[in-house]
Coordinates of N, CA and C in Angstrom, one line a residue:
M1 N 96.3 92.5 120.8 CA 96.4 93.4 120.0 C 95.5 94.3 119.1
K2 N 95.9 96.1 119.2 CA 94.7 96.8 119.2 C 94.4 96.4 117.5
P3 N 93.5 96.9 117.3 CA 93.2 97.4 115.7 C 94.0 97.9 115.1
L4 N 94.1 99.1 115.5 CA 94.3 100.4 114.1 C 95.1 101.0 116.0
A5 N 96.5 101.9 115.3 CA 97.0 102.7 116.7 C 98.3 103.4 115.1
Q6 N 98.2 105.0 115.7 CA 98.8 105.8 114.9 C 100.2 105.5 115.6
T7 N 101.0 105.7 115.4 CA 102.1 105.9 115.7 C 103.6 106.3 114.7
T8 N 105.1 107.1 115.3 CA 105.7 107.6 115.2 C 106.8 106.9 115.4
S9 N 107.5 106.1 114.6 CA 108.4 105.0 115.9 C 110.4 105.1 114.9
L10 N 111.0 104.6 115.6 CA 111.8 105.5 115.3 C 112.5 104.4 114.4
R11 N 112.3 103.1 113.8 CA 112.7 102.8 112.8 C 112.0 102.6 111.5
L12 N 112.3 102.9 110.5 CA 111.7 102.7 109.1 C 110.8 101.4 109.4
E13 N 109.6 101.5 108.5 CA 108.4 100.3 108.3 C 108.4 100.7 107.0
K14 N 108.0 99.1 106.4 CA 107.3 99.3 105.2 C 106.0 99.7 104.7
C15 N 105.7 100.5 104.4 CA 104.1 100.5 104.3 C 103.5 99.6 102.8
I16 N 101.6 99.3 104.2 CA 101.4 98.4 103.1 C 100.6 99.0 101.2
V17 N 100.4 99.7 101.2 CA 99.5 100.7 99.8 C 100.6 100.8 99.6
C18 N 101.9 101.8 99.4 CA 103.0 102.2 98.0 C 104.3 101.1 98.1
N19 N 104.5 100.7 98.7 CA 105.9 99.4 99.5 C 107.0 100.5 100.1
Q20 N 107.0 101.9 100.5 CA 108.3 102.6 101.0 C 108.4 102.2 102.3
S21 N 109.6 103.1 102.4 CA 109.5 102.4 104.2 C 109.8 104.3 104.3
H22 N 108.8 104.2 106.0 CA 108.2 105.3 106.6 C 108.5 105.6 108.3
H23 N 108.6 106.6 108.8 CA 108.2 106.2 110.3 C 107.0 106.5 111.0
N24 N 106.0 107.0 110.1 CA 105.4 108.0 110.5 C 103.7 107.6 109.6
G25 N 102.7 106.1 110.6 CA 101.4 106.3 110.0 C 100.5 105.0 111.2
I26 N 99.7 104.3 111.3 CA 99.7 103.8 111.1 C 99.3 101.7 111.1
H27 N 99.7 101.6 112.3 CA 99.3 99.5 112.5 C 97.8 99.8 111.9
L28 N 97.5 98.6 111.6 CA 96.1 98.7 111.3 C 96.5 96.6 111.4
F29 N 95.8 96.2 112.6 CA 96.6 94.8 112.4 C 97.8 95.1 112.7
S30 N 98.4 93.4 111.8 CA 99.9 92.9 112.2 C 100.6 94.8 110.9
H31 N 99.7 95.0 109.8 CA 100.1 95.7 108.8 C 100.3 97.0 109.2
F32 N 101.6 97.8 108.5 CA 101.5 99.1 108.8 C 101.0 100.3 107.0
I33 N 100.5 101.5 107.8 CA 99.9 102.5 106.4 C 100.4 103.5 106.9
C34 N 102.0 104.3 105.6 CA 101.9 105.6 106.1 C 100.6 106.5 105.9
S35 N 102.1 107.8 106.3 CA 100.4 108.6 106.8 C 100.3 109.7 105.5
S36 N 101.3 109.0 105.0 CA 101.8 109.9 103.3 C 99.3 109.5 103.0
C37 N 99.6 108.2 102.7 CA 99.1 106.8 101.6 C 97.4 106.7 103.0
E38 N 97.6 106.9 104.2 CA 96.3 106.6 105.4 C 95.4 108.8 104.2
R39 N 95.8 109.5 104.5 CA 95.5 110.7 104.0 C 95.4 110.7 102.9
R40 N 95.5 109.6 101.5 CA 94.8 109.9 100.7 C 94.3 108.5 100.2
M41 N 94.1 107.7 101.4 CA 92.8 107.4 100.9 C 91.5 107.6 101.3
V42 N 91.2 107.9 102.3 CA 91.2 108.6 103.8 C 90.3 110.1 102.3
E43 N 90.8 110.6 101.6 CA 90.4 112.0 100.7 C 90.0 111.2 99.3
A44 N 90.6 109.8 98.7 CA 89.6 109.8 97.5 C 88.2 108.8 97.3
E45 N 88.1 109.3 96.5 CA 86.1 108.7 95.7 C 86.4 108.1 95.7
P46 N 85.3 107.3 95.7 CA 84.6 105.3 95.2 C 84.9 105.7 93.4
H47 N 84.8 106.3 93.1 CA 85.0 106.5 91.6 C 86.6 106.6 91.0
E48 N 87.3 106.1 91.8 CA 88.5 106.9 91.1 C 89.3 105.5 90.6
E49 N 90.5 105.1 90.6 CA 91.4 104.4 90.7 C 92.5 103.8 91.6
Y50 N 93.1 104.7 92.2 CA 93.3 104.8 93.7 C 92.4 103.8 94.8
Y51 N 91.3 104.3 94.4 CA 90.0 103.7 96.5 C 90.6 102.1 94.9
K52 N 90.4 102.4 94.4 CA 90.6 100.2 94.3 C 92.0 100.1 94.1
Y53 N 92.9 100.9 94.1 CA 94.6 99.9 94.6 C 93.9 99.7 95.4
C54 N 93.5 100.7 96.8 CA 93.6 100.6 97.9 C 93.2 99.1 98.5
L55 N 91.8 99.5 98.0 CA 91.0 98.2 98.5 C 92.1 96.6 98.5
E56 N 92.2 97.2 97.0 CA 92.7 95.7 96.8 C 94.5 94.9 97.5
K57 N 94.8 96.7 98.1 CA 95.7 96.0 98.8 C 95.6 95.8 100.6
L58 N 93.8 96.8 100.5 CA 94.1 96.1 101.6 C 93.4 95.4 102.3
R59 N 93.2 94.3 101.7 CA 92.9 92.9 100.8 C 92.7 91.7 102.2
I60 N 94.9 92.0 102.2 CA 95.4 91.4 102.5 C 95.8 91.1 103.7
I61 N 94.6 92.5 104.4 CA 95.0 92.5 105.8 C 93.5 91.3 106.9
K62 N 94.3 90.5 107.1 CA 93.0 89.1 107.4 C 92.6 89.4 108.9
I63 N 91.4 90.0 109.9 CA 91.5 90.4 111.0 C 92.1 88.4 112.2
P64 N 92.5 88.8 112.9 CA 92.8 88.1 113.5 C 91.8 87.1 114.8
K65 N 92.2 85.9 114.4 CA 90.7 85.5 114.8 C 90.9 84.9 116.8
S66 N 90.3 85.5 117.8 CA 90.1 85.6 118.9 C 90.4 83.9 119.7
G67 N 90.8 84.1 120.7 CA 90.3 82.4 121.0 C 91.6 82.6 121.9

């Protein structure tokens, strides 16, 4: 499985950051991040509360073990 893939889907997928359903976004392993949250994450500054919020959400993502 590719670690990161931009996607536009015919089906709605639930974003792990905002918990809303969207068609556009990225897959990070088996998790989906909508385009809007991806953009906000990239623009967030480390001192902002949203940045800390995103870090907490991203901690649920586990890198699959190969083998």
